[in-house]
mmCIF file of N, CA and C in Angstrom:
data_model
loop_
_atom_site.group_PDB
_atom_site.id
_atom_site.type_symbol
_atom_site.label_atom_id
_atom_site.label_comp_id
_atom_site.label_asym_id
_atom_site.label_seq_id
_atom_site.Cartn_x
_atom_site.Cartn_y
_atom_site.Cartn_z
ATOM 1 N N UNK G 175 0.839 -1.171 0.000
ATOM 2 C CA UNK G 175 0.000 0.000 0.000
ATOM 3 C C UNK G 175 0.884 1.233 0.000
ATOM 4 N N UNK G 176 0.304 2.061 -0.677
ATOM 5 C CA UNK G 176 1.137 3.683 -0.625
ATOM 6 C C UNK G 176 0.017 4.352 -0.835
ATOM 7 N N UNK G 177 0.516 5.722 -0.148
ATOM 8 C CA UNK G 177 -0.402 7.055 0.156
ATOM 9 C C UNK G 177 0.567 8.050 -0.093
ATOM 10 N N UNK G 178 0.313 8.722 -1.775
ATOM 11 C CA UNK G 178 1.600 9.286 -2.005
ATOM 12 C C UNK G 178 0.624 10.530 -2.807
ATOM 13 N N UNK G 179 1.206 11.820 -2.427
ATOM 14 C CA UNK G 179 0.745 12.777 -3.529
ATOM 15 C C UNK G 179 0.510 13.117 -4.579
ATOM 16 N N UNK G 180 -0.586 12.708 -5.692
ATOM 17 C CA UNK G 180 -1.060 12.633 -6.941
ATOM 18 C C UNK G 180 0.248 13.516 -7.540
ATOM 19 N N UNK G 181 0.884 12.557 -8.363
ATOM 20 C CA UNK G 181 1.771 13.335 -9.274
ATOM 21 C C UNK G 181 1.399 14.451 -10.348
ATOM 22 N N UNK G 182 0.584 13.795 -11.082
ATOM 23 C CA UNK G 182 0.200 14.742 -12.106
ATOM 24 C C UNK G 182 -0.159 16.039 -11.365
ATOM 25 N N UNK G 183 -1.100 16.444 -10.534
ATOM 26 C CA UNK G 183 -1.506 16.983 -9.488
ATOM 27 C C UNK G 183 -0.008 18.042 -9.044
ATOM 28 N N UNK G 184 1.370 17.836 -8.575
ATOM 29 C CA UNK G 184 1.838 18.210 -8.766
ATOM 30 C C UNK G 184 2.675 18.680 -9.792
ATOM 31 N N UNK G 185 2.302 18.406 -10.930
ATOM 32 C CA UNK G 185 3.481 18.744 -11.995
ATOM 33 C C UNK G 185 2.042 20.511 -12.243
ATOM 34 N N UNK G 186 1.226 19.671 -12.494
ATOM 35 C CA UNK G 186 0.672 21.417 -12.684
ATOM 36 C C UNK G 186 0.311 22.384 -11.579
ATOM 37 N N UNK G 187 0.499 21.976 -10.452
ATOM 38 C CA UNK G 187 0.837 23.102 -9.698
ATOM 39 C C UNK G 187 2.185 24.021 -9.820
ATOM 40 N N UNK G 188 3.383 23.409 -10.762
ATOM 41 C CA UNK G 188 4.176 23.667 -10.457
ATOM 42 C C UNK G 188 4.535 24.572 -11.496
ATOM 43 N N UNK G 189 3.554 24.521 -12.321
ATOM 44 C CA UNK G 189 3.137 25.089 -13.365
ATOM 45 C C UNK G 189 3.453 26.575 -13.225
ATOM 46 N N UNK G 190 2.546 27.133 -12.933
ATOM 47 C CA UNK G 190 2.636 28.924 -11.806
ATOM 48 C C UNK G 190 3.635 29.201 -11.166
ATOM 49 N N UNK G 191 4.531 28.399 -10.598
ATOM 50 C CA UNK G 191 6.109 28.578 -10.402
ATOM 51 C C UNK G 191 6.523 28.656 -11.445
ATOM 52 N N UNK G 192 7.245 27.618 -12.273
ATOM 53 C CA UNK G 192 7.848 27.833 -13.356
ATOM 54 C C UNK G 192 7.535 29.459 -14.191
ATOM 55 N N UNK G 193 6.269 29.949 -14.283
ATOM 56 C CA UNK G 193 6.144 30.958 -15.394
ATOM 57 C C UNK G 193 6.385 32.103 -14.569
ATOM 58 N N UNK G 194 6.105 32.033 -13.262
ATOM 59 C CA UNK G 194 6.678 33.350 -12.068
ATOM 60 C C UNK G 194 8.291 33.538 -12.329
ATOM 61 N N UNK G 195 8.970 32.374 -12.360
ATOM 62 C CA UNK G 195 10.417 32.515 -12.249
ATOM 63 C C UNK G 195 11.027 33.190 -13.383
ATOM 64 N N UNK G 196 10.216 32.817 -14.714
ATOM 65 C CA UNK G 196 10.844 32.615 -15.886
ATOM 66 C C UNK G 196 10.270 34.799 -16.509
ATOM 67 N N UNK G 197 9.769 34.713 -15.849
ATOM 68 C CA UNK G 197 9.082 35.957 -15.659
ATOM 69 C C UNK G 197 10.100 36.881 -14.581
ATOM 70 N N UNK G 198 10.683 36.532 -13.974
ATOM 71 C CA UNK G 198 12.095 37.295 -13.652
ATOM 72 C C UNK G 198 11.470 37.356 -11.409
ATOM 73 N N UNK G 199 10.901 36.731 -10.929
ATOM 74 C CA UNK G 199 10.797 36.674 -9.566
ATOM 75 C C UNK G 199 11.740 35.263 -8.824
ATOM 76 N N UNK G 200 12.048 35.972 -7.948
ATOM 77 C CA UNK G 200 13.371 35.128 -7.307
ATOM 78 C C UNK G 200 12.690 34.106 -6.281
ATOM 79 N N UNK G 201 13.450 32.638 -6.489
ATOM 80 C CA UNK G 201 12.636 31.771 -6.001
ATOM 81 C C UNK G 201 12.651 31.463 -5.459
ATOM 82 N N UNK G 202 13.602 31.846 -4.185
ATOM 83 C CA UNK G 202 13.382 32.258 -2.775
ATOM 84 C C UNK G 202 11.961 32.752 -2.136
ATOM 85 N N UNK G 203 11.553 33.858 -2.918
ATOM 86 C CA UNK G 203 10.681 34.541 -2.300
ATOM 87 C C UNK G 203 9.228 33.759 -2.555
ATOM 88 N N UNK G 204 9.070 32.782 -3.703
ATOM 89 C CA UNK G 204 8.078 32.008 -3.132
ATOM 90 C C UNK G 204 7.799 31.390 -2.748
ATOM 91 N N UNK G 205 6.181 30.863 -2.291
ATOM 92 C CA UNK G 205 5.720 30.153 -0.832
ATOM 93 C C UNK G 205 6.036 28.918 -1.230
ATOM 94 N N UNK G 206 6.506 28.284 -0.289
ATOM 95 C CA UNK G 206 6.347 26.746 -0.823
ATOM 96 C C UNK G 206 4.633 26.206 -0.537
ATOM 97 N N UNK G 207 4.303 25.096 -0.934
ATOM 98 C CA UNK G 207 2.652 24.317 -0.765
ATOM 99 C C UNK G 207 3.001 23.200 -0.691
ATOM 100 N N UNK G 208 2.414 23.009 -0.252
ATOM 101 C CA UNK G 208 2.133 21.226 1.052
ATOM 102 C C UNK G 208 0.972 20.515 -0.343
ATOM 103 N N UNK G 209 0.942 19.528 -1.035
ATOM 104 C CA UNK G 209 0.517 18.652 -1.524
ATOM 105 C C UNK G 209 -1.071 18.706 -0.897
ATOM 106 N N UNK G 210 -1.718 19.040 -1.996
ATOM 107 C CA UNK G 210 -3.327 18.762 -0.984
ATOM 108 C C UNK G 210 -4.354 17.603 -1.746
ATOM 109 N N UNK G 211 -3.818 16.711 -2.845
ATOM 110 C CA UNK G 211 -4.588 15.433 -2.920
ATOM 111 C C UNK G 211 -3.618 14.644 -3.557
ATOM 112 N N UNK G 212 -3.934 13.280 -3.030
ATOM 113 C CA UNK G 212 -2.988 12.082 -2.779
ATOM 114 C C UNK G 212 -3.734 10.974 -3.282
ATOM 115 N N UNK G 213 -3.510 9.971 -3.454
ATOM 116 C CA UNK G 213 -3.042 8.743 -3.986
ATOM 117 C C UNK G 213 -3.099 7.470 -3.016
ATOM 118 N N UNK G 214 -4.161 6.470 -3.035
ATOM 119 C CA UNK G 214 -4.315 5.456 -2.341
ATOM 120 C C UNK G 214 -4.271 4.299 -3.242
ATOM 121 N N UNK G 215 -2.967 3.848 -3.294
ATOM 122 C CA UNK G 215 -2.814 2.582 -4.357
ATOM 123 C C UNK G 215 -2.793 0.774 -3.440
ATOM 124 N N UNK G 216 -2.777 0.135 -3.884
ATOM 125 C CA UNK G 216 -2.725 -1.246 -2.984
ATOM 126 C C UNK G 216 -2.605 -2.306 -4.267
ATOM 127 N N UNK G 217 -1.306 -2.760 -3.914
ATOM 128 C CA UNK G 217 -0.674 -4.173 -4.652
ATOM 129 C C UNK G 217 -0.955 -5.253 -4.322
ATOM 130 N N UNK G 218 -2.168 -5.709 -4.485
ATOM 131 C CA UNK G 218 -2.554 -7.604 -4.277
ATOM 132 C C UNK G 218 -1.890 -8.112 -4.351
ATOM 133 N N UNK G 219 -0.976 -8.268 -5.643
ATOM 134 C CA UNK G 219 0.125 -9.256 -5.557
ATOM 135 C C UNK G 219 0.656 -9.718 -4.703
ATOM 136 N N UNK G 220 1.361 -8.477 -4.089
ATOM 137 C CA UNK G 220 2.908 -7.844 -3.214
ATOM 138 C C UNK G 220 2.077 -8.608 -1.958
ATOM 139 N N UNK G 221 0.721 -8.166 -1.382
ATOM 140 C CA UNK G 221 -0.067 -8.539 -0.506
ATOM 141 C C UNK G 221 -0.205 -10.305 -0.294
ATOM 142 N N UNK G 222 -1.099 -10.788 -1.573
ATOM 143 C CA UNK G 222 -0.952 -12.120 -1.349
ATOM 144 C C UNK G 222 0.751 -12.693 -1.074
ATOM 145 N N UNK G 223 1.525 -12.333 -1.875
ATOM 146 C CA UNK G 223 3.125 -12.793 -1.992
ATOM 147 C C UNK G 223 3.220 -12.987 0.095
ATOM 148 N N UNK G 224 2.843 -12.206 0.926
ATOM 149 C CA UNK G 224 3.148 -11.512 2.165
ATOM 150 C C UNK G 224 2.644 -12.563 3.145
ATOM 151 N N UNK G 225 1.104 -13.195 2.135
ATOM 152 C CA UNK G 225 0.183 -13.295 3.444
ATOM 153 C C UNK G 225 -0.596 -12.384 4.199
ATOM 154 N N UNK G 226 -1.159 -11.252 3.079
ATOM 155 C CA UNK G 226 -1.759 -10.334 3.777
ATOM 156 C C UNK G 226 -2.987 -10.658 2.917
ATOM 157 N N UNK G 227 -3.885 -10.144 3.940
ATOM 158 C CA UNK G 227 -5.496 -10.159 3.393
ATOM 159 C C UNK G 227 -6.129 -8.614 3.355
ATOM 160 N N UNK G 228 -6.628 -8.076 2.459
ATOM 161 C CA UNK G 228 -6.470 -7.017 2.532
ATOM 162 C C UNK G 228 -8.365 -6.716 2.804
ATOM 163 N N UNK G 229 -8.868 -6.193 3.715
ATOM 164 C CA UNK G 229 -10.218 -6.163 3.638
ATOM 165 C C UNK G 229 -11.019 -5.559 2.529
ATOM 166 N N UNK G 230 -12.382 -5.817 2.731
ATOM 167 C CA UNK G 230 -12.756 -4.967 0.992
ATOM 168 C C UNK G 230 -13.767 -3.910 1.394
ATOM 169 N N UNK G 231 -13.610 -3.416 2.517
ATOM 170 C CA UNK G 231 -14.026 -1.951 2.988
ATOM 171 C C UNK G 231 -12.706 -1.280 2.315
ATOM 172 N N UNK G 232 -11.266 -1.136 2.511
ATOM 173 C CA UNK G 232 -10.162 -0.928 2.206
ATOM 174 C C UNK G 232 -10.205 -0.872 1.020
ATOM 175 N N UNK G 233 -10.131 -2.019 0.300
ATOM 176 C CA UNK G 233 -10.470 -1.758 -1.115
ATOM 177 C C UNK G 233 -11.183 -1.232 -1.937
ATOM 178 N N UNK G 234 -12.287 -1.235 -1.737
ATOM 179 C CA UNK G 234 -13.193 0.300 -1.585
ATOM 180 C C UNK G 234 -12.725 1.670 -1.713
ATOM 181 N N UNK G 235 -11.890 2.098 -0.945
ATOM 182 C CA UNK G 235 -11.576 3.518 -0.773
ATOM 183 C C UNK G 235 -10.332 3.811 -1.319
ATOM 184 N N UNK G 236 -9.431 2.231 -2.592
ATOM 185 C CA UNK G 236 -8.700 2.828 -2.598
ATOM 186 C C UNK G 236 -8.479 3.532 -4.389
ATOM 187 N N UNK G 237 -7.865 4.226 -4.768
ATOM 188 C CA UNK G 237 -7.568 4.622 -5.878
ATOM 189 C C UNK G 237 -7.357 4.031 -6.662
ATOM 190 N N UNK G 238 -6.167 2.867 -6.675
ATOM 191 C CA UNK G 238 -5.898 2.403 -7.487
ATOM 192 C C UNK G 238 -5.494 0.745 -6.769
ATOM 193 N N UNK G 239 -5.684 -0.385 -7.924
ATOM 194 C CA UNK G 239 -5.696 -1.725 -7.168
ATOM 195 C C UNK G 239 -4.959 -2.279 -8.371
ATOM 196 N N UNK G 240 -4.003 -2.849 -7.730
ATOM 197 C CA UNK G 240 -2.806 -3.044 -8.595
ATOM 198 C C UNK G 240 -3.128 -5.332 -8.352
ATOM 199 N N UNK G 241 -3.366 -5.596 -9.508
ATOM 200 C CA UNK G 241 -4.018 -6.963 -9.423
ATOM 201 C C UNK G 241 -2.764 -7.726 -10.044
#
């Protein structure tokens, strides 16, 4: 299982940085941002391989189910 910050999600936030900088503002002076939606993936495989049972409330909620 991983709970990781939607990539794509960050590449275009990062978007508005890039054109601030390139636009002549020093990148020091901007804010950094904390990731605000993420990524709930779960590997059955990796799971069965383990001996893990993974419940299917869990599976349910997650994003992505890697079979």
């Amino acid at each position: 299982m991983s709970y990781v910050p939607d990539q794509s999600e960050i590449f275009r936030r990062a978007a508005p940085y890039v054109d601030r900088i390139l636009k002549g503002a020093n990148p020091g002076d901007l804010p950094v941002q904390a990731p605000i939606k993420f990524e709930f993936v779960i590997n059955l495989k990796t799971a069965k391989t383990l001996g893990l049972s993974i419940p299917p409330e869990v599976l349910a909620i997650a994003d992505e189910v890697i079979e």
